[in-house]
CSV table of C-alpha atoms and ligand atoms in Angstrom, one decimal:
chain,number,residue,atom,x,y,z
A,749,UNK,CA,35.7,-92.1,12.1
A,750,UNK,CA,36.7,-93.9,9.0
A,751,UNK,CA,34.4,-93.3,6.3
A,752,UNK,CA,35.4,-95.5,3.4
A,753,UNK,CA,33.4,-96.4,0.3
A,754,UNK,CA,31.7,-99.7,0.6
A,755,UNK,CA,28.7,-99.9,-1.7
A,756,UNK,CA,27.7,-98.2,-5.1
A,757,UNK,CA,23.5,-97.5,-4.6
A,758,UNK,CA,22.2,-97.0,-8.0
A,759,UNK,CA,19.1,-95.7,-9.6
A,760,UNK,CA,17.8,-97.1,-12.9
A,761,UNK,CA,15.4,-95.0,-14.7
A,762,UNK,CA,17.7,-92.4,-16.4
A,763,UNK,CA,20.7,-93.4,-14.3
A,764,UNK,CA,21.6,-96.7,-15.9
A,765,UNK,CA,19.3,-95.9,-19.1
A,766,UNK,CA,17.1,-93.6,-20.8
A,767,UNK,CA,14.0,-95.9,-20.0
A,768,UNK,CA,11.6,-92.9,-19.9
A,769,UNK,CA,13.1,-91.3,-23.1
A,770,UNK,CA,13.3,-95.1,-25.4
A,771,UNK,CA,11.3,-97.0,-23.0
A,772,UNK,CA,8.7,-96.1,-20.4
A,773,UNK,CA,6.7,-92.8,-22.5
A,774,UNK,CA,6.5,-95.3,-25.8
A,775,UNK,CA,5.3,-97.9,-23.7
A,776,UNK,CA,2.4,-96.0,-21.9
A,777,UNK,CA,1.3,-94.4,-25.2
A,778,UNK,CA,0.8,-97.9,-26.9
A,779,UNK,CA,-0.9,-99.4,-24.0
A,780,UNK,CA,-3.3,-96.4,-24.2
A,781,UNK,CA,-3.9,-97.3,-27.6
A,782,UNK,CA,-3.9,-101.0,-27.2
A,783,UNK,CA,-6.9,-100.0,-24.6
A,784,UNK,CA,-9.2,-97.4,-27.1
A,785,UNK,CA,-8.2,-94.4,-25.5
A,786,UNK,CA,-7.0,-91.8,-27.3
A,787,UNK,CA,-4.5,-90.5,-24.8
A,788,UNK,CA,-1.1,-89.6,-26.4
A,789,UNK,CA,1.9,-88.5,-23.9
A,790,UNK,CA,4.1,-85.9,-25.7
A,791,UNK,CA,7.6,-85.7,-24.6
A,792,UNK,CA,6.9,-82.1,-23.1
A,793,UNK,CA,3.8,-83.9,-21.1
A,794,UNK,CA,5.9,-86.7,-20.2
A,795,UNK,CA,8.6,-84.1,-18.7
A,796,UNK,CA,5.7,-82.4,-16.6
A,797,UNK,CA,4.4,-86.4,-15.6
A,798,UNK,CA,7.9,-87.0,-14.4
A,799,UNK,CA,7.2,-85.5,-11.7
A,800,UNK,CA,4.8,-87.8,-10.1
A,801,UNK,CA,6.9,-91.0,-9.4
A,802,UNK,CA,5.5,-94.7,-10.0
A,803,UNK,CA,3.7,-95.6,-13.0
A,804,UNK,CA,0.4,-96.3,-11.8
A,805,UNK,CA,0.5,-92.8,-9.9
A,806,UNK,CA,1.6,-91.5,-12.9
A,807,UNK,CA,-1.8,-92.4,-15.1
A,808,UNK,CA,-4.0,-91.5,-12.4
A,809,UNK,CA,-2.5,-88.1,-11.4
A,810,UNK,CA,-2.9,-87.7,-15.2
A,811,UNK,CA,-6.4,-88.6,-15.6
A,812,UNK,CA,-7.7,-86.4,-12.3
A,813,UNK,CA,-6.0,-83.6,-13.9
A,814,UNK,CA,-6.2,-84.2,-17.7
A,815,UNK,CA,-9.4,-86.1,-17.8
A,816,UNK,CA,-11.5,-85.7,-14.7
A,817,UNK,CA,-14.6,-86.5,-16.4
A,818,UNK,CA,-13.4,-89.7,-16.8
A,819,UNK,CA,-15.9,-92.3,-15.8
A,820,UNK,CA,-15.2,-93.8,-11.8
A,821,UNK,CA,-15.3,-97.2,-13.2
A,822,UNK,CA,-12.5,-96.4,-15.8
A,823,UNK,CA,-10.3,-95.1,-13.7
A,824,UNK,CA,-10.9,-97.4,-10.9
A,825,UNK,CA,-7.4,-98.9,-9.5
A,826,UNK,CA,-8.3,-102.3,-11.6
A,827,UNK,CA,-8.3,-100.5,-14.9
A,828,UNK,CA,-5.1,-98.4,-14.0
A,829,UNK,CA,-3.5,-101.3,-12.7
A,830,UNK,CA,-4.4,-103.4,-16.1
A,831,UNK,CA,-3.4,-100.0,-17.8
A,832,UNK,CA,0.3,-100.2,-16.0
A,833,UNK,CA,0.4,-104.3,-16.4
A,834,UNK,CA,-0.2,-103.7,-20.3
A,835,UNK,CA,2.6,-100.6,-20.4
A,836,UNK,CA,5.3,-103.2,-18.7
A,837,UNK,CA,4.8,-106.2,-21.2
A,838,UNK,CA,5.1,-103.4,-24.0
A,839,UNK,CA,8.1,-102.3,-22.1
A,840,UNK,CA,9.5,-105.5,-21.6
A,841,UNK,CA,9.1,-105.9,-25.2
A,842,UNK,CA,11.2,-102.7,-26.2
A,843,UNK,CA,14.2,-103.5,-23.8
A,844,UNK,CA,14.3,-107.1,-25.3
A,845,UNK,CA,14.1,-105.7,-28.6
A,846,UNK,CA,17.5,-103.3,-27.9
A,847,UNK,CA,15.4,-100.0,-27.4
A,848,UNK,CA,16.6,-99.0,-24.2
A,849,UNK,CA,20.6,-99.3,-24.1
A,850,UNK,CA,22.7,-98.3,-21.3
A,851,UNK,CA,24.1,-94.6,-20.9
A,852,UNK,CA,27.8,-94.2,-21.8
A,853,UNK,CA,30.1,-94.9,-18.8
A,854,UNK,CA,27.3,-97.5,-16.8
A,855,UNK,CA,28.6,-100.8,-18.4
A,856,UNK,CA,32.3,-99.6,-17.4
A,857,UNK,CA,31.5,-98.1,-14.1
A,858,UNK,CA,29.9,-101.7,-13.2
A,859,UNK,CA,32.5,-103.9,-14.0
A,860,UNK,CA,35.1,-102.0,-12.4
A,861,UNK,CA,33.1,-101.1,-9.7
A,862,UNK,CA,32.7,-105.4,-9.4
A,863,UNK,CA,36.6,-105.9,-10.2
A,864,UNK,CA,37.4,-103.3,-6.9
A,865,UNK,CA,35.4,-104.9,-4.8
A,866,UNK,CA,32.4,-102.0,-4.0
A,867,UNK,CA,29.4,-103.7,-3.3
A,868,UNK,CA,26.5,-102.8,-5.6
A,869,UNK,CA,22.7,-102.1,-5.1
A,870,UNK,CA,19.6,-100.7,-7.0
A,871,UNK,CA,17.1,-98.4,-5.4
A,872,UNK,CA,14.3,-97.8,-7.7
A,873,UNK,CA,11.0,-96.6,-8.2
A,874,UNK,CA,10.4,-99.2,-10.8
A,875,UNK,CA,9.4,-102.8,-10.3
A,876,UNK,CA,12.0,-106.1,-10.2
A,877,UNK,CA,11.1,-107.4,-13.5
A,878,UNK,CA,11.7,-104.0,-14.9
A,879,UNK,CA,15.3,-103.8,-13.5
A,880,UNK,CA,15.9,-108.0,-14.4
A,881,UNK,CA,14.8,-107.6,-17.3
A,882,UNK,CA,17.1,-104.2,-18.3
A,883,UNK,CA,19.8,-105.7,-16.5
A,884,UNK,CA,20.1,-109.1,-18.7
A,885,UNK,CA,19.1,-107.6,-21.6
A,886,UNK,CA,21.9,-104.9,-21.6
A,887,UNK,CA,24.7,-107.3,-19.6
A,888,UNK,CA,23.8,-110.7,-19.6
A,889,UNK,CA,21.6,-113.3,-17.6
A,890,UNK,CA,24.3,-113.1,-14.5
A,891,UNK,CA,24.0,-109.4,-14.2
A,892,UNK,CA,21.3,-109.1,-11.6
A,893,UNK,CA,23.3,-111.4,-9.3
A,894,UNK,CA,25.9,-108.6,-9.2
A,895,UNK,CA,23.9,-106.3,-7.4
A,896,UNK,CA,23.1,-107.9,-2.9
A,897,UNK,CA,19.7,-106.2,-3.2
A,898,UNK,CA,17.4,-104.9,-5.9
A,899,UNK,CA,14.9,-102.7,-4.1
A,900,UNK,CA,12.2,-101.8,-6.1
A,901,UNK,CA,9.7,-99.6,-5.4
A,902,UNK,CA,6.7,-101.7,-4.7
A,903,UNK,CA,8.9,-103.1,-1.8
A,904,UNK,CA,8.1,-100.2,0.1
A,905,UNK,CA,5.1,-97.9,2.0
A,906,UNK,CA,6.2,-94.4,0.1
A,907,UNK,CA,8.3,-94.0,-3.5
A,908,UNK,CA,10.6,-91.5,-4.0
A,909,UNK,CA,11.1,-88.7,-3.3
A,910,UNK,CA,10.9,-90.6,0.3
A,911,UNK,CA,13.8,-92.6,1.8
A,912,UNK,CA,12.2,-95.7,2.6
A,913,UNK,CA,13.4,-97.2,-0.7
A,914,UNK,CA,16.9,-96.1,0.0
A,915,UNK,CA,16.4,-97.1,3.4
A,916,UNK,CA,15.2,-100.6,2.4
A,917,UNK,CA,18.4,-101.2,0.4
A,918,UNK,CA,20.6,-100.2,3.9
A,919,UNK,CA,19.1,-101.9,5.6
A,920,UNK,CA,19.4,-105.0,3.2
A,921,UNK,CA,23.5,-104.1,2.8
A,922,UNK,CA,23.9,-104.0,6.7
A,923,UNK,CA,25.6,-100.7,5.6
A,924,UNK,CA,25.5,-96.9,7.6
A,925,UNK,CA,24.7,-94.1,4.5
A,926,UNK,CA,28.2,-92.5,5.3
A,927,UNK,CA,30.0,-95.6,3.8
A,928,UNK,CA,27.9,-95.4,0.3
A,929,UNK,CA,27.1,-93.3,-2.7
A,930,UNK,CA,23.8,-93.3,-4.5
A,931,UNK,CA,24.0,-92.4,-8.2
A,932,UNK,CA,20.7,-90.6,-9.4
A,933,UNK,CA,19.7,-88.5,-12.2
A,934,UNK,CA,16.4,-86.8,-10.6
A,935,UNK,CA,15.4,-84.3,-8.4
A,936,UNK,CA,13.4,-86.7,-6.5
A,937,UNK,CA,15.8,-89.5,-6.9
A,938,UNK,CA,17.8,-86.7,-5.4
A,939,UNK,CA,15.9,-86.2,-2.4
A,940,UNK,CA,15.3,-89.2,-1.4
A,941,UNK,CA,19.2,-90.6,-1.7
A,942,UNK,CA,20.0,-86.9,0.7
A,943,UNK,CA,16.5,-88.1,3.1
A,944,UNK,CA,18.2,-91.8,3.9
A,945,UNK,CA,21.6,-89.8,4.6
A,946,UNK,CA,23.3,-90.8,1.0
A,947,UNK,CA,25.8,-88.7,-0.8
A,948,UNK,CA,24.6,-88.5,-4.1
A,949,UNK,CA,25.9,-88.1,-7.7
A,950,UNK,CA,23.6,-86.9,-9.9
A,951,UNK,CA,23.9,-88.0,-13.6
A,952,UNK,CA,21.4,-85.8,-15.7
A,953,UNK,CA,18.9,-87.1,-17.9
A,954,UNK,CA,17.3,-85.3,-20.9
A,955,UNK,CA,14.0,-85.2,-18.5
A,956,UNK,CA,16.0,-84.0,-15.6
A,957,UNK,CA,18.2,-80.9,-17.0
A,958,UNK,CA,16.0,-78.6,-15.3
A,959,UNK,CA,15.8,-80.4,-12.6
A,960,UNK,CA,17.0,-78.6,-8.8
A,961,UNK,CA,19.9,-80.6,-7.4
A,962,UNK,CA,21.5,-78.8,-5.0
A,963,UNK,CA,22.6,-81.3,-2.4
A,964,UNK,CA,24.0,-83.3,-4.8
A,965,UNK,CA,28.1,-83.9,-4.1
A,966,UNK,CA,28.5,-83.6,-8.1
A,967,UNK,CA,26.8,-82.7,-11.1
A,968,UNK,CA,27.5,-84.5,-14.5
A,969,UNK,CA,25.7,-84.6,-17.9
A,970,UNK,CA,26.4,-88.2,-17.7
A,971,UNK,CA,29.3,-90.6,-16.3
A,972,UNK,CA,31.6,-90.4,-19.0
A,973,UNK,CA,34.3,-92.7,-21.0
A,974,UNK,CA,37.6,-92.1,-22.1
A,975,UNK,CA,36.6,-90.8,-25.2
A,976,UNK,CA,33.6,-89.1,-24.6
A,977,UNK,CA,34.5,-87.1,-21.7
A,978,UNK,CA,31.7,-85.7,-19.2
A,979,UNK,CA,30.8,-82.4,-18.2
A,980,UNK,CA,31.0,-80.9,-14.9
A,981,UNK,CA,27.5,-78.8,-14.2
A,982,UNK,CA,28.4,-78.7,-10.2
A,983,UNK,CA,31.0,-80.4,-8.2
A,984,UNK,CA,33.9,-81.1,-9.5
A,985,UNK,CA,35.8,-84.7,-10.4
A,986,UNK,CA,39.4,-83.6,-9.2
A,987,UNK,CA,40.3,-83.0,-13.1
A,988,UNK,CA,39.2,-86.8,-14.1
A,989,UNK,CA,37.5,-86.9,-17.6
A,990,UNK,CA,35.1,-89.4,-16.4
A,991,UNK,CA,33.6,-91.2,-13.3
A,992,UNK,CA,35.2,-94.1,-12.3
A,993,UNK,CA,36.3,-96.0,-8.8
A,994,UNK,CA,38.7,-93.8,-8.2
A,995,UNK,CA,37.2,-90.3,-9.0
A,996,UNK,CA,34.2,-92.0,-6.5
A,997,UNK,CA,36.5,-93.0,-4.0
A,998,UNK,CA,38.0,-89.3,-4.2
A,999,UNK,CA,34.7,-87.7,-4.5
A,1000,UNK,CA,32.7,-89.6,-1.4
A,1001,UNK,CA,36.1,-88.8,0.9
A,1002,UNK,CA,35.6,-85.1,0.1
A,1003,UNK,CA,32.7,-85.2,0.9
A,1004,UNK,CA,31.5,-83.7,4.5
A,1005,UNK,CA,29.6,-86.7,6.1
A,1006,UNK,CA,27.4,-85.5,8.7
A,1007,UNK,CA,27.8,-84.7,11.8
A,1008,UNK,CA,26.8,-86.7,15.0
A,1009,UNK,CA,23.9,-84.8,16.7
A,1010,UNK,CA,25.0,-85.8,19.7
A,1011,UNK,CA,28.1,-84.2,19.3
A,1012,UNK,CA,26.2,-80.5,19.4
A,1013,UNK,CA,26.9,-80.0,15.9
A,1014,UNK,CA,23.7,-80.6,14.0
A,1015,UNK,CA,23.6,-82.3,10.9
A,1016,UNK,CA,25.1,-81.4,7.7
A,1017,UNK,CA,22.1,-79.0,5.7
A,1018,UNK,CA,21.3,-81.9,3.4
A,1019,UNK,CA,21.9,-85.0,5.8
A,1020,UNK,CA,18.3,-86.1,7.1
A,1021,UNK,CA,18.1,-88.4,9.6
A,1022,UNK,CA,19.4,-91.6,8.2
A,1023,UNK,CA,17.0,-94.7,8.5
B,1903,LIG,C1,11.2,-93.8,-12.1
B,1903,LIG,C2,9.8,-93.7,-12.1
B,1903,LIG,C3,9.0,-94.9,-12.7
B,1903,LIG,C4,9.2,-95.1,-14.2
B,1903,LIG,C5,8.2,-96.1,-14.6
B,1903,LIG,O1,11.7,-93.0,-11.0
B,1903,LIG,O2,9.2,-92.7,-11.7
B,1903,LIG,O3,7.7,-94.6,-12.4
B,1903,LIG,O4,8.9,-93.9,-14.9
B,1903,LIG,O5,8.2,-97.3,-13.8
B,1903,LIG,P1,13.2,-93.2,-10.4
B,1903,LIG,P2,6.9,-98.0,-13.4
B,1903,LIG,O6,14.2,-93.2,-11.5
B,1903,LIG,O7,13.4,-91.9,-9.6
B,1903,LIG,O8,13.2,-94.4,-9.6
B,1903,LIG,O9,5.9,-97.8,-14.4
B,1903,LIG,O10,7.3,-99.5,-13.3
B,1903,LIG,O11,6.5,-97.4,-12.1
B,1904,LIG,MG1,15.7,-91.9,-12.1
């Protein structure tokens, strides 16, 4: 069966930027202020919060476990959800103001991924404004037109580490997981790219270097640019200095694509069952 590269899935927070690091932990910290609490996320916090995924999941797994004398009525879903709408306009705010740039190699990746004809998506946990308004601030008003689908975590039942939001953006790209790549930087981003089927490359963030990614088909520190090569943490890039369309070709046809069940086989150990 051929297997060929059609589509580039990627993730956005701390794939195509740093938004927790410049973007996301600021944001929450002022909206706390903005609100009279005196709730301040370190970065070491932060790390531990990364763990629960979505924003709103993320204050209110904080406050059961940080604050659970909290008052029910302040930490009803209304005032988390006005906590989360006032942390996105501060964000919004940061990304316009040039806060949150791209990571090297993301801008260059894009456009040649564009010029060779890959079709491109976004899986995220985040929310479409979040993604629109990252994506014209860092490359222009067009930008978000380049990707078929932006699927955005509030699109779906279950955020990552579940499929669905992987499975949504298949779906959407009329595409089988065996002719894509996902490009995370997350254990859970992780996990759910290897639950919808997706060979992954993982692209570490400072939030993710501890971070358990076996599964993934390579390892880098970040994707790289011809003068500021990346490193290799597992995988390898068939000697390339940095990720581009033809180390991702090379790297998704080494990779094992799973097997057909109904061929006796099993499954390859990290190929779920794809959606
Ligand atoms: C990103 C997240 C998000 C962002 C904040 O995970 O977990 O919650 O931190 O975004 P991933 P919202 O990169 O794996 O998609 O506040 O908009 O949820
Ligand atoms: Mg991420």
């Amino acid at each position: 069966m051929n297997y060929a590269l059609q589509a580039l899935l990627f993730d956005v927070d701390g794939t195509l930027a740093d938004t927790e690091r410049n973007g996301h932990r600021p944001a929450f910290n002022k909206a706390f202020s903005a609100a009279g609490l005196d709730w301040q996320w370190s970065a070491e916090v932060y790390g531990q919060l990364l763990k629960v995924t979505g924003g709103s999941e993320r204050i209110r797994h904080y406050i059961q476990k940080h604050h659970p004398a909290v008052e029910v009525g302040d930490a009803s879903d209304a005032s988390i959800a006005a906590l989360h709408v006032a942390k996105n306009r501060i964000y919004a705010e940061a990304v316009a103001a040039g806060d949150v740039p791209l990571r090297p190699g993301v801008e260059r990746l894009l456009r040649e991924a564009r010029a060779a004809g890959l079709r491109l998506a976004i899986a995220t946990t985040t929310s479409t404004e979040n993604v629109t308004a990252l994506l014209e601030h860092c490359l222009g008003p067009a930008a978000p037109s380049w990707f078929e689908v932006i699927a955005a975590g509030d699109a779906v039942p279950a955020k990552k580490p579940a499929a669905d939001v992987y499975c949504y953006a298949l779906k959407a790209l009329c595409l089988r997981p065996e002719h894509c790549l996902a490009l995370e930087d997350s254990s859970a981003g992780l996990r759910a790219a290897l639950a919808a089927g997706l060979p992954t490359l993982v692209t570490m963030s400072d939030y993710t270097v501890t971070d358990d990614f076996s599964g993934a088909v390579v390892v880098v520190d970040h994707l790289g640019e011809p003068d500021l090569p990346a490193h290799v943490l597992a995988g390898d890039l068939g000697g390339a200095a940095y990720v581009d369309v033809a180390v991702l070709r090379d790297v998704h046809a080494r990779h094992e694509p799973p097997r057909d069940p109904t061929q006796g086989q099993g499954r390859a150990p990290h190929a779920a069952a794809p959606c």
